[in-house]
mmCIF file of C-alpha atoms and ligand atoms in Angstrom:
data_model
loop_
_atom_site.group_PDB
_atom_site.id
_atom_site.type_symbol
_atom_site.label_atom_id
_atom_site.label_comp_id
_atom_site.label_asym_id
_atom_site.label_seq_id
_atom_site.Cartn_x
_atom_site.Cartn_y
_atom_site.Cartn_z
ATOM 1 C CA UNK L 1 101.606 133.569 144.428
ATOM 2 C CA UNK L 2 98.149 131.806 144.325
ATOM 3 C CA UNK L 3 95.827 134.846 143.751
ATOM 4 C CA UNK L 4 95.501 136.382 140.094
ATOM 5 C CA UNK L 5 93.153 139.093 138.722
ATOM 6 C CA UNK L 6 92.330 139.394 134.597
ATOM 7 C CA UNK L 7 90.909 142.614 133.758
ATOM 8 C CA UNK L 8 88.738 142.338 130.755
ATOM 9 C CA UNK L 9 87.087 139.064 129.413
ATOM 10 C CA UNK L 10 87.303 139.419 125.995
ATOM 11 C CA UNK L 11 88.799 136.527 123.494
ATOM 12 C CA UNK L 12 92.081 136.502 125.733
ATOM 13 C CA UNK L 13 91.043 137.066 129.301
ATOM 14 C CA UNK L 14 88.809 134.616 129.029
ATOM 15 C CA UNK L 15 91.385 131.927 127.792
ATOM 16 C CA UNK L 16 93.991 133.406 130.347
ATOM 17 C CA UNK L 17 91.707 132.886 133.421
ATOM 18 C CA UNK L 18 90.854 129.387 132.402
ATOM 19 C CA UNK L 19 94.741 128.511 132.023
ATOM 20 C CA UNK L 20 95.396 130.195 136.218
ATOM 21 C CA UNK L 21 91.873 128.348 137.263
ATOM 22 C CA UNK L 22 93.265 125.064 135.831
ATOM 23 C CA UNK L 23 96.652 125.383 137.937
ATOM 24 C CA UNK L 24 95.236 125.654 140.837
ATOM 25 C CA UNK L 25 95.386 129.845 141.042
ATOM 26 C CA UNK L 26 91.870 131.746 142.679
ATOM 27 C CA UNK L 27 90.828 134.012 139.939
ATOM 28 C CA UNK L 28 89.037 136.679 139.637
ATOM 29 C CA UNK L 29 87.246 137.721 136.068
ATOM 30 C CA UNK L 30 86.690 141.572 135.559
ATOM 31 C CA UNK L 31 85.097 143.107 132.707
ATOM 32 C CA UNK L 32 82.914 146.567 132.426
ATOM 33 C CA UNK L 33 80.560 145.205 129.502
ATOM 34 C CA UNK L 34 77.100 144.702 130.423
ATOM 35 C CA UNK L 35 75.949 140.766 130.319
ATOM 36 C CA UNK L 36 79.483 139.619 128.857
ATOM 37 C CA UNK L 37 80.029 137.835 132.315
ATOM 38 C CA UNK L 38 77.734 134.961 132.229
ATOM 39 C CA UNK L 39 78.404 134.555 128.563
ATOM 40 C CA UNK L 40 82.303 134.331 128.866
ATOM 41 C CA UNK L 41 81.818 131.545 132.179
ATOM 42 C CA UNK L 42 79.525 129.553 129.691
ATOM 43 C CA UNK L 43 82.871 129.556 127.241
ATOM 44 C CA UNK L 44 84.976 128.293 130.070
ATOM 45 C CA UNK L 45 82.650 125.994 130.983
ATOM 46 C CA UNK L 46 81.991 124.912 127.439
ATOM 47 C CA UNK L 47 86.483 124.845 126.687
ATOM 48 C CA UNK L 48 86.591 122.665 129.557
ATOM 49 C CA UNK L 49 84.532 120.553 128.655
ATOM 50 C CA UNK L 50 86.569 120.379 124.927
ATOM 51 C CA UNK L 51 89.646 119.196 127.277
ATOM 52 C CA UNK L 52 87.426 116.897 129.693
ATOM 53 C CA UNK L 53 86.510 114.739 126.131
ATOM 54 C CA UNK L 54 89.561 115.296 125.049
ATOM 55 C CA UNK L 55 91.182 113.402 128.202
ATOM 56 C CA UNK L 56 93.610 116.238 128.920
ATOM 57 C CA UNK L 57 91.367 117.105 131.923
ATOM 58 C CA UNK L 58 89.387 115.156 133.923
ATOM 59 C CA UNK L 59 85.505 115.473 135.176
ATOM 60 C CA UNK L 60 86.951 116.730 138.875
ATOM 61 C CA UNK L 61 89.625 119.116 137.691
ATOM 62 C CA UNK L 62 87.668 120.821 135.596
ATOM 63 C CA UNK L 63 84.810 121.503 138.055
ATOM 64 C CA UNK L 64 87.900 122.666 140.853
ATOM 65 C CA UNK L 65 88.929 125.119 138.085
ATOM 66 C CA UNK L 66 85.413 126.165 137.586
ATOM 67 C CA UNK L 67 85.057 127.024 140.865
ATOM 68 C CA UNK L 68 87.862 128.880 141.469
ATOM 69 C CA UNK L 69 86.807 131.705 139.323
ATOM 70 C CA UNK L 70 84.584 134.898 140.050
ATOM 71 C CA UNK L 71 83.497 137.549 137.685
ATOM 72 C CA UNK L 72 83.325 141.058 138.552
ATOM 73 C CA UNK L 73 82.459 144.508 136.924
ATOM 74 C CA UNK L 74 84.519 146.632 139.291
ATOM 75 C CA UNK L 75 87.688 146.726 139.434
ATOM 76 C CA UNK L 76 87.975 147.126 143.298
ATOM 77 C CA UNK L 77 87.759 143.340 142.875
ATOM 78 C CA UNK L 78 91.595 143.563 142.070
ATOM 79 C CA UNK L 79 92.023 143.959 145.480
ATOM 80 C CA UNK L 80 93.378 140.861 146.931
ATOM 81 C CA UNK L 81 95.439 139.476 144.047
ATOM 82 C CA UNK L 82 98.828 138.766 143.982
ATOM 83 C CA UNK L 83 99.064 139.385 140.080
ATOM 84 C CA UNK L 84 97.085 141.376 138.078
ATOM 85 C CA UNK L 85 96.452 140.496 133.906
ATOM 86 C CA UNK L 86 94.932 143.163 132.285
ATOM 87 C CA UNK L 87 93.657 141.888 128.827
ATOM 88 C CA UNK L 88 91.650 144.912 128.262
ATOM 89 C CA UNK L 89 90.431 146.319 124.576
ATOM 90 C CA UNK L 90 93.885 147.398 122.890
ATOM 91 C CA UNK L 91 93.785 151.111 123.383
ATOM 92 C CA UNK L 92 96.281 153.285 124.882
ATOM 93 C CA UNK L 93 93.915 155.347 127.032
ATOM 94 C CA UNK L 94 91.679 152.373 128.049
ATOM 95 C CA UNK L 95 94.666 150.761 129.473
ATOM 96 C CA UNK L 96 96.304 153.668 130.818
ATOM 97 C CA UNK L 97 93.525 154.563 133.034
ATOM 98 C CA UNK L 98 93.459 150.663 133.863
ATOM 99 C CA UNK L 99 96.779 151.102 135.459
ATOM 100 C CA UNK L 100 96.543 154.014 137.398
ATOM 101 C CA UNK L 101 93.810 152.632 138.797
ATOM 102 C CA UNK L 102 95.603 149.188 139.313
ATOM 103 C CA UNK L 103 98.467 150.835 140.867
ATOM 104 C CA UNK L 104 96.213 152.574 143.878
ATOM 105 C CA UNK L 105 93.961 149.515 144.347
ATOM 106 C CA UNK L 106 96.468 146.780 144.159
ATOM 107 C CA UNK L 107 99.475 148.196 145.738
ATOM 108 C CA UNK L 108 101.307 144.851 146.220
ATOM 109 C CA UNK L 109 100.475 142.813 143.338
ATOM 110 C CA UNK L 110 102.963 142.397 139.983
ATOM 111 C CA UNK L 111 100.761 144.204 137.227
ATOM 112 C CA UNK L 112 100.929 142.293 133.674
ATOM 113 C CA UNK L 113 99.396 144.008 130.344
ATOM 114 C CA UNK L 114 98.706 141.113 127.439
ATOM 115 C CA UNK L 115 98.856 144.138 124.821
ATOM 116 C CA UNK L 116 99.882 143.480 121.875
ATOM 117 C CA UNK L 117 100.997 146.317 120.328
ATOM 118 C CA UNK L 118 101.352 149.183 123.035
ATOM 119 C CA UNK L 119 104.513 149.885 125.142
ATOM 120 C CA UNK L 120 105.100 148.374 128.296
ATOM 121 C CA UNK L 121 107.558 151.357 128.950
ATOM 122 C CA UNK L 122 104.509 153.591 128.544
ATOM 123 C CA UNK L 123 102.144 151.529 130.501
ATOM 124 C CA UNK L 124 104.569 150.804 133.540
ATOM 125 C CA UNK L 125 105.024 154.881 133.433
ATOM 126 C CA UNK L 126 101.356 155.442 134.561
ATOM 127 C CA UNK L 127 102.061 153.766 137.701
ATOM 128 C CA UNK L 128 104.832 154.845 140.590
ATOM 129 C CA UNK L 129 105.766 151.594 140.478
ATOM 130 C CA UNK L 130 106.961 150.801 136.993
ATOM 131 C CA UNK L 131 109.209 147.667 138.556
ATOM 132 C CA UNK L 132 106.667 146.173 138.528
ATOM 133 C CA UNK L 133 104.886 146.215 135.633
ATOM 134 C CA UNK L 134 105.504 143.600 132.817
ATOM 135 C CA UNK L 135 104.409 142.430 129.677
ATOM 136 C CA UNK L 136 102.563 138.970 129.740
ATOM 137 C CA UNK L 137 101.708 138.626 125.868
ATOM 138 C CA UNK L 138 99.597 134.988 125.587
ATOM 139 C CA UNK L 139 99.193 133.761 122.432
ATOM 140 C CA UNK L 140 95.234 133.216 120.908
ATOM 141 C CA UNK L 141 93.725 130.742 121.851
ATOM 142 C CA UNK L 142 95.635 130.907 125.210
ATOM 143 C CA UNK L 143 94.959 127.423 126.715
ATOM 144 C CA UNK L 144 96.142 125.602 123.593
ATOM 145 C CA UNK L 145 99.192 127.984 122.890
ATOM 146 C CA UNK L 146 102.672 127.184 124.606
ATOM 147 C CA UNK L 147 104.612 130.500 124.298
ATOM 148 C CA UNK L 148 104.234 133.304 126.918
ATOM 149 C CA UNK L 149 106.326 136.474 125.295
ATOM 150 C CA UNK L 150 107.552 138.101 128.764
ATOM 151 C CA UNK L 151 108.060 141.595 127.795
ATOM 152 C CA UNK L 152 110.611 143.485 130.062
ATOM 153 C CA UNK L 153 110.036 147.468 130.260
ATOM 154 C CA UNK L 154 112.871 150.206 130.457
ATOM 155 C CA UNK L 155 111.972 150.031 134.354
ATOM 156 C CA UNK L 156 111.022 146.289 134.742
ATOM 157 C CA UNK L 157 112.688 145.004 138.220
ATOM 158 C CA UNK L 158 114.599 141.244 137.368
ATOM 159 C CA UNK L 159 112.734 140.247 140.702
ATOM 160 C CA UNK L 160 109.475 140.835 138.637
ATOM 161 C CA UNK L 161 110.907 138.837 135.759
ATOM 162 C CA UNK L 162 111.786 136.040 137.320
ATOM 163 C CA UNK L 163 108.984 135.952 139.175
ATOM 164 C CA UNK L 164 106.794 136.267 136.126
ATOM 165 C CA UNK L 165 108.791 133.581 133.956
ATOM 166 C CA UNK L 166 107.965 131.275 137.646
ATOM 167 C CA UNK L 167 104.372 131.974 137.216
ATOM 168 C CA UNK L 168 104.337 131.092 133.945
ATOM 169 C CA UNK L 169 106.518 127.904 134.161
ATOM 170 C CA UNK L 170 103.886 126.982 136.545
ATOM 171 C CA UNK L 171 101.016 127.332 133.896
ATOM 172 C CA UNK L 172 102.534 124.749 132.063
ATOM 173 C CA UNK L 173 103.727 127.301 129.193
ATOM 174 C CA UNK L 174 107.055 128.123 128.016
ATOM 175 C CA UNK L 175 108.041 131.783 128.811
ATOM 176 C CA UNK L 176 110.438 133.744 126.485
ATOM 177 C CA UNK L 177 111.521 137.266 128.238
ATOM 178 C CA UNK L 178 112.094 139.926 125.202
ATOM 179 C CA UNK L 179 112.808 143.900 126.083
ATOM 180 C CA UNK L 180 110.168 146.088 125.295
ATOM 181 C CA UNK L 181 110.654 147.260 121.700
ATOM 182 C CA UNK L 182 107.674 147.937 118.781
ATOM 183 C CA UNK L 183 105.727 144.828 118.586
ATOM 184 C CA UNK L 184 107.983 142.770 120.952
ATOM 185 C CA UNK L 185 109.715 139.994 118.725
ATOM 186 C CA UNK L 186 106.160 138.179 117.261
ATOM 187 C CA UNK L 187 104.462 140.562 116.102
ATOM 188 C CA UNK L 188 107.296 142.360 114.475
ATOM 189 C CA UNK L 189 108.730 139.153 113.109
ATOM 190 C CA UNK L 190 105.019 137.731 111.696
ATOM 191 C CA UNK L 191 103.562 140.881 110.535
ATOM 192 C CA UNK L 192 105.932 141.938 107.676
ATOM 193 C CA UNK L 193 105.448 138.368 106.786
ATOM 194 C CA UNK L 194 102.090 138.839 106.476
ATOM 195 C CA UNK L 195 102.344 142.218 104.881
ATOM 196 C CA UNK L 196 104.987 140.212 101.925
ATOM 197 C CA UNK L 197 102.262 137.737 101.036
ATOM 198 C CA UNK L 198 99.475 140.372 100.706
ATOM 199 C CA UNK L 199 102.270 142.238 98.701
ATOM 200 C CA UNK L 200 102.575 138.885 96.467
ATOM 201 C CA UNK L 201 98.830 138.906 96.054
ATOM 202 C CA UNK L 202 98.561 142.522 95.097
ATOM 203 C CA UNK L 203 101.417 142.400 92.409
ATOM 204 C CA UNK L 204 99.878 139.319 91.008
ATOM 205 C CA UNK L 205 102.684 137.124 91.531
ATOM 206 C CA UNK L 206 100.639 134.321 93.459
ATOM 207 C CA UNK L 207 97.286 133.675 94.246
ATOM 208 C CA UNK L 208 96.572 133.715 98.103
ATOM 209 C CA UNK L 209 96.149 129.441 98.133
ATOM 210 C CA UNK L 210 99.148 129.671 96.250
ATOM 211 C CA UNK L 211 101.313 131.619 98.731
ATOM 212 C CA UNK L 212 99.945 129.657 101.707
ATOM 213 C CA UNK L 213 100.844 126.630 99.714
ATOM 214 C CA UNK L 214 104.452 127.561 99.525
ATOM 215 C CA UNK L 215 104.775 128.606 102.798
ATOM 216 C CA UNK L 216 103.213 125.770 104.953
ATOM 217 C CA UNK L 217 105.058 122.963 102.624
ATOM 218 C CA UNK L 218 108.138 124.550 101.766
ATOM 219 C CA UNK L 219 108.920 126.492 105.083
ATOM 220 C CA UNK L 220 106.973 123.737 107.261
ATOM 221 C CA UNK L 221 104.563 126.428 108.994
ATOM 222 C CA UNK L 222 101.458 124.666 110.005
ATOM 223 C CA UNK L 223 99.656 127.679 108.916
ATOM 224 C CA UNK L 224 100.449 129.942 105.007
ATOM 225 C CA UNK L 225 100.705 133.689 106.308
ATOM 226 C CA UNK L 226 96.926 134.757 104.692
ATOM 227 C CA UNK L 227 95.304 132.009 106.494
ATOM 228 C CA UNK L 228 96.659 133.591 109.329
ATOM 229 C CA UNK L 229 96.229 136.634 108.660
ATOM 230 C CA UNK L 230 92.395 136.190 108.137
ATOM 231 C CA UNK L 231 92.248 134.561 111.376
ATOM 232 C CA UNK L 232 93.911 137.112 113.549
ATOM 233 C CA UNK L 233 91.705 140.160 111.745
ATOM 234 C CA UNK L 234 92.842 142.050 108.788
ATOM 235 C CA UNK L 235 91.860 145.064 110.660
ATOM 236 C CA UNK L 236 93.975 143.899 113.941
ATOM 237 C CA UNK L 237 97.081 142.935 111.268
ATOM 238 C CA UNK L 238 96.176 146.484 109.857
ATOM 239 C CA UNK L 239 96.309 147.866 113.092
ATOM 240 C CA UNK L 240 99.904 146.535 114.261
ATOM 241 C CA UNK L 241 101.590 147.294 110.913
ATOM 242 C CA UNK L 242 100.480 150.797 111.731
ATOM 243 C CA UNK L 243 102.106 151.006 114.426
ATOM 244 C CA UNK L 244 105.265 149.498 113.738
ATOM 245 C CA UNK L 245 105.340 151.659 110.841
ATOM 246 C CA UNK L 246 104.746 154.806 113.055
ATOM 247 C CA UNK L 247 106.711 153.901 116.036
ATOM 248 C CA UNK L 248 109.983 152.712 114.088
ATOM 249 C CA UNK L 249 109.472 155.501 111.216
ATOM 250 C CA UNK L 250 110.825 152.672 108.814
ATOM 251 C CA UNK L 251 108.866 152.113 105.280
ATOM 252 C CA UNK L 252 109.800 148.707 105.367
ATOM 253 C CA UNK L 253 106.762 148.386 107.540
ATOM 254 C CA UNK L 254 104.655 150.413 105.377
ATOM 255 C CA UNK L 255 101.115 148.396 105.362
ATOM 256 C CA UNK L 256 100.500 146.792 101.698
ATOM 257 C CA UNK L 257 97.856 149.191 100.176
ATOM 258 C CA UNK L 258 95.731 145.608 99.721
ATOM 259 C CA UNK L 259 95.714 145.252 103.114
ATOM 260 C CA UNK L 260 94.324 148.514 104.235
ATOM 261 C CA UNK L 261 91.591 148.080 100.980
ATOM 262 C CA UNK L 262 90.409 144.816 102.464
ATOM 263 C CA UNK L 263 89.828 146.680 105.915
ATOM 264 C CA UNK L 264 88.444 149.356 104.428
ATOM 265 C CA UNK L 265 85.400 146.997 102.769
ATOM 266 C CA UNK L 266 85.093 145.037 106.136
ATOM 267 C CA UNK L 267 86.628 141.962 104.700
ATOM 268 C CA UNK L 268 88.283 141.253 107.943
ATOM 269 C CA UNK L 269 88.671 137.332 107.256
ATOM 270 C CA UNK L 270 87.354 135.000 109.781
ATOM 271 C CA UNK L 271 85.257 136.999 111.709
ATOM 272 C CA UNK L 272 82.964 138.935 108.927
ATOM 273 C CA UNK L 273 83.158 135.483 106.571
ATOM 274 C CA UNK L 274 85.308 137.039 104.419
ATOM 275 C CA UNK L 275 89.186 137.723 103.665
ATOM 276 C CA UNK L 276 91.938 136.445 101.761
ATOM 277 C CA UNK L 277 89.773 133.117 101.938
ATOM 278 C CA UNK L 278 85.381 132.933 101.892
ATOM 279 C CA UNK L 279 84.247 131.265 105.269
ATOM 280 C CA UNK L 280 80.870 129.573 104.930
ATOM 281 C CA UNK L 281 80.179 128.542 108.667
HETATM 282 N N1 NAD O 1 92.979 138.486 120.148
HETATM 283 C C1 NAD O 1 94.227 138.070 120.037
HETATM 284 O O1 NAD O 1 94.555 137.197 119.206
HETATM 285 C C2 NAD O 1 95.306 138.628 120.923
HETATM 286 C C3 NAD O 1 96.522 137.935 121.030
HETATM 287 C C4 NAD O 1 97.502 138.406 121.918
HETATM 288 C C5 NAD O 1 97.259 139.568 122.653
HETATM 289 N N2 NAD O 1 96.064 140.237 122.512
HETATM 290 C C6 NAD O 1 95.863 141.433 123.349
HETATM 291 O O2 NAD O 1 94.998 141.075 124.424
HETATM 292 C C7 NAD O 1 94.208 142.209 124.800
HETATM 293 C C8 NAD O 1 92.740 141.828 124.715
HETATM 294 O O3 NAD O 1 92.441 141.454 123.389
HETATM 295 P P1 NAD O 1 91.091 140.670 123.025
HETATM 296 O O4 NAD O 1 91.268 140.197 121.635
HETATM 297 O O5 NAD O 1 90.750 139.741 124.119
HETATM 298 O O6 NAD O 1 90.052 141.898 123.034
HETATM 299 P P2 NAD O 1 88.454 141.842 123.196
HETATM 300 O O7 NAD O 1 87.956 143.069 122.526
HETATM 301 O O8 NAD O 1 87.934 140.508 122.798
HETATM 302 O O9 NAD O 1 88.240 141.975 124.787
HETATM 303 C C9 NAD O 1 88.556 143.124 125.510
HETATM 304 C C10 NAD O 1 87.631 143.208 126.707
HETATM 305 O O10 NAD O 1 88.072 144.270 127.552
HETATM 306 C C11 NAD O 1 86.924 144.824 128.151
HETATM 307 N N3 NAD O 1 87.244 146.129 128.725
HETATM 308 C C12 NAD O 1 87.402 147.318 128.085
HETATM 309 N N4 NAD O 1 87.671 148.290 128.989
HETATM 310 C C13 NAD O 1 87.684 147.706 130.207
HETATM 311 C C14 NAD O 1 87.895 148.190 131.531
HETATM 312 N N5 NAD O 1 88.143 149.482 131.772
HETATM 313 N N6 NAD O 1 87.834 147.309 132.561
HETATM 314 C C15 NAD O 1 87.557 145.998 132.333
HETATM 315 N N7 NAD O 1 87.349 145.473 131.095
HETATM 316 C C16 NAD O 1 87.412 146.329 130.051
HETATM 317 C C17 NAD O 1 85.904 144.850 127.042
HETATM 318 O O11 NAD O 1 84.573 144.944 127.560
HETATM 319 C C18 NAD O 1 86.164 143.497 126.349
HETATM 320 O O12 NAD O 1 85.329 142.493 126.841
HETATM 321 C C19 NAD O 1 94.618 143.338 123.869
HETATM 322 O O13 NAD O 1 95.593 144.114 124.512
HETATM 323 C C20 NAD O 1 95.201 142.614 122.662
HETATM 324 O O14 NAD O 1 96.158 143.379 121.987
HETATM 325 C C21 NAD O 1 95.090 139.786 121.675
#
């Protein structure tokens, strides 16, 4: 396989076409939002750049990668791909549509959703083809980030799987093939993590710094849980808890009433300057 489409250009798409551009894939950018084109190719540009000072790329790669990619804002552009990524806005209808679409307009191409959050059972269902449908769940900011979670659906084909783990061998990125289940393995492992620390904070055992404290030196994460947290989106952590809560029926996944506070006042961490920590830039 050689030809890929990503279907919305959003924080991931955009990170998951640069990764198939650099390996030598022709990719084509789709994405419905008015203007968001020209902006998202001047973040390429601009990440590629990053890697060219860096050293990790050099002056000639980067402009092959660069012009290996075309934008679209229809999806008949999915037409000639091989693979499809759909990194669409993280709604069950949105994507739904996406793939009954993707199904009549790309009827030979392996069809990957990056959701987060939303079965790939479900998804692959939309289609008549539901072999070959996958989960392809990159990890933000996807040309830095090694793991690819390769989600496997009730109907997922092996020949899709291995050829999915293949193309992602070939990114340079370590696949790890999970069955579809609530919030795959990361987000259901992370989030009640997550949820715990707000917990702490909201009981009054620890202070946020404090929390973060124990958990990067004590339990070696590079990163304490609220830091995290505040750079994912309170509302997006909000959002998963949800529906692990709703989909497994179990209170252990109940969302901390902190949490859904925070939300509720738009402290959303990085992104509104404000969350467990106060961001200045
Ligand atoms: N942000 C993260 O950290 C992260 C990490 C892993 C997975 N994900 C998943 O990746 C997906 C994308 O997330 P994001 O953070 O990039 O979202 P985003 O909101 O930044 O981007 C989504 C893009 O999809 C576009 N879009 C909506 N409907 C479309 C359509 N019909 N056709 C084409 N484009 C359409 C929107 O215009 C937008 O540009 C979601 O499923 C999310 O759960 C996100």
């Amino acid at each position: 396989m050689s030809r890929v489409a990503v279907v919305g250009a959003g924080t991931m798409g955009n990170g998951v076409a640069h990764v198939f551009a650099q390996h030598a894939w022709d990719t084509v950018l789709i994405d419905v939002a008015p203007g968001l084109l020209e902006r998202v190719l001047a973040t390429i540009r601009a990440n590629f750049e990053r890697q060219v000072k860096k050293g990790t790329v050099t002056a000639e790669q980067r402009d092959a990668a660069l012009a290996r990619i075309r934008t679209s804002s229809s999806l008949d552009a999915v037409k000639d791909a091989e693979l499809v990524v759909e990194a669409a806005s993280e709604q069950p209808e949105t994507k739904f549509k996406i793939f009954r679409e993707l199904d009549r307009l790309a009827p030979a191409a392996v069809l990957a959703s990056n959701t987060s959050s939303i079965s790939i059972t479900t998804i692959a269902a939309q289609t008549r083809r539901p072999g070959q449908v996958i989960g392809m769940h990159f990890m933000n900011p996807v040309p830095v980030m090694e793991l690819v979670e390769v989600v496997r659906g009730m109907e997922t084909a092996d020949e899709t799987v291995v050829k999915v783990v293949e193309v992602v061998k070939a990114l340079g990125k370590t696949p790890v093939v999970v069955n579809d289940s609530p919030g795959f393995v990361s987000n259901r492992v992370l989030m009640p993590m997550i949820n715990e620390a707000v917990s702490c904070v909201m009981e009054g055992v620890a202070a946020p710094d404090a929390v973060d404290q124990i958990m990067r030196l004590g339990m070696n994460h590079p990163v304490g849980p609220l830091a995290l947290a505040d750079l994912i989106g309170l509302d997006v952590c909000l959002h998963i808890l949800d529906i692990l809560h709703h989909d497994f029926g179990d209170p252990k996944y109940r969302p901390a009433a902190l949490l859904r506070k925070m939300v509720a006042a738009g402290r959303l961490g990085r992104k509104t300057g404000r969350g467990f920590y106060v961001y200045r830039d």
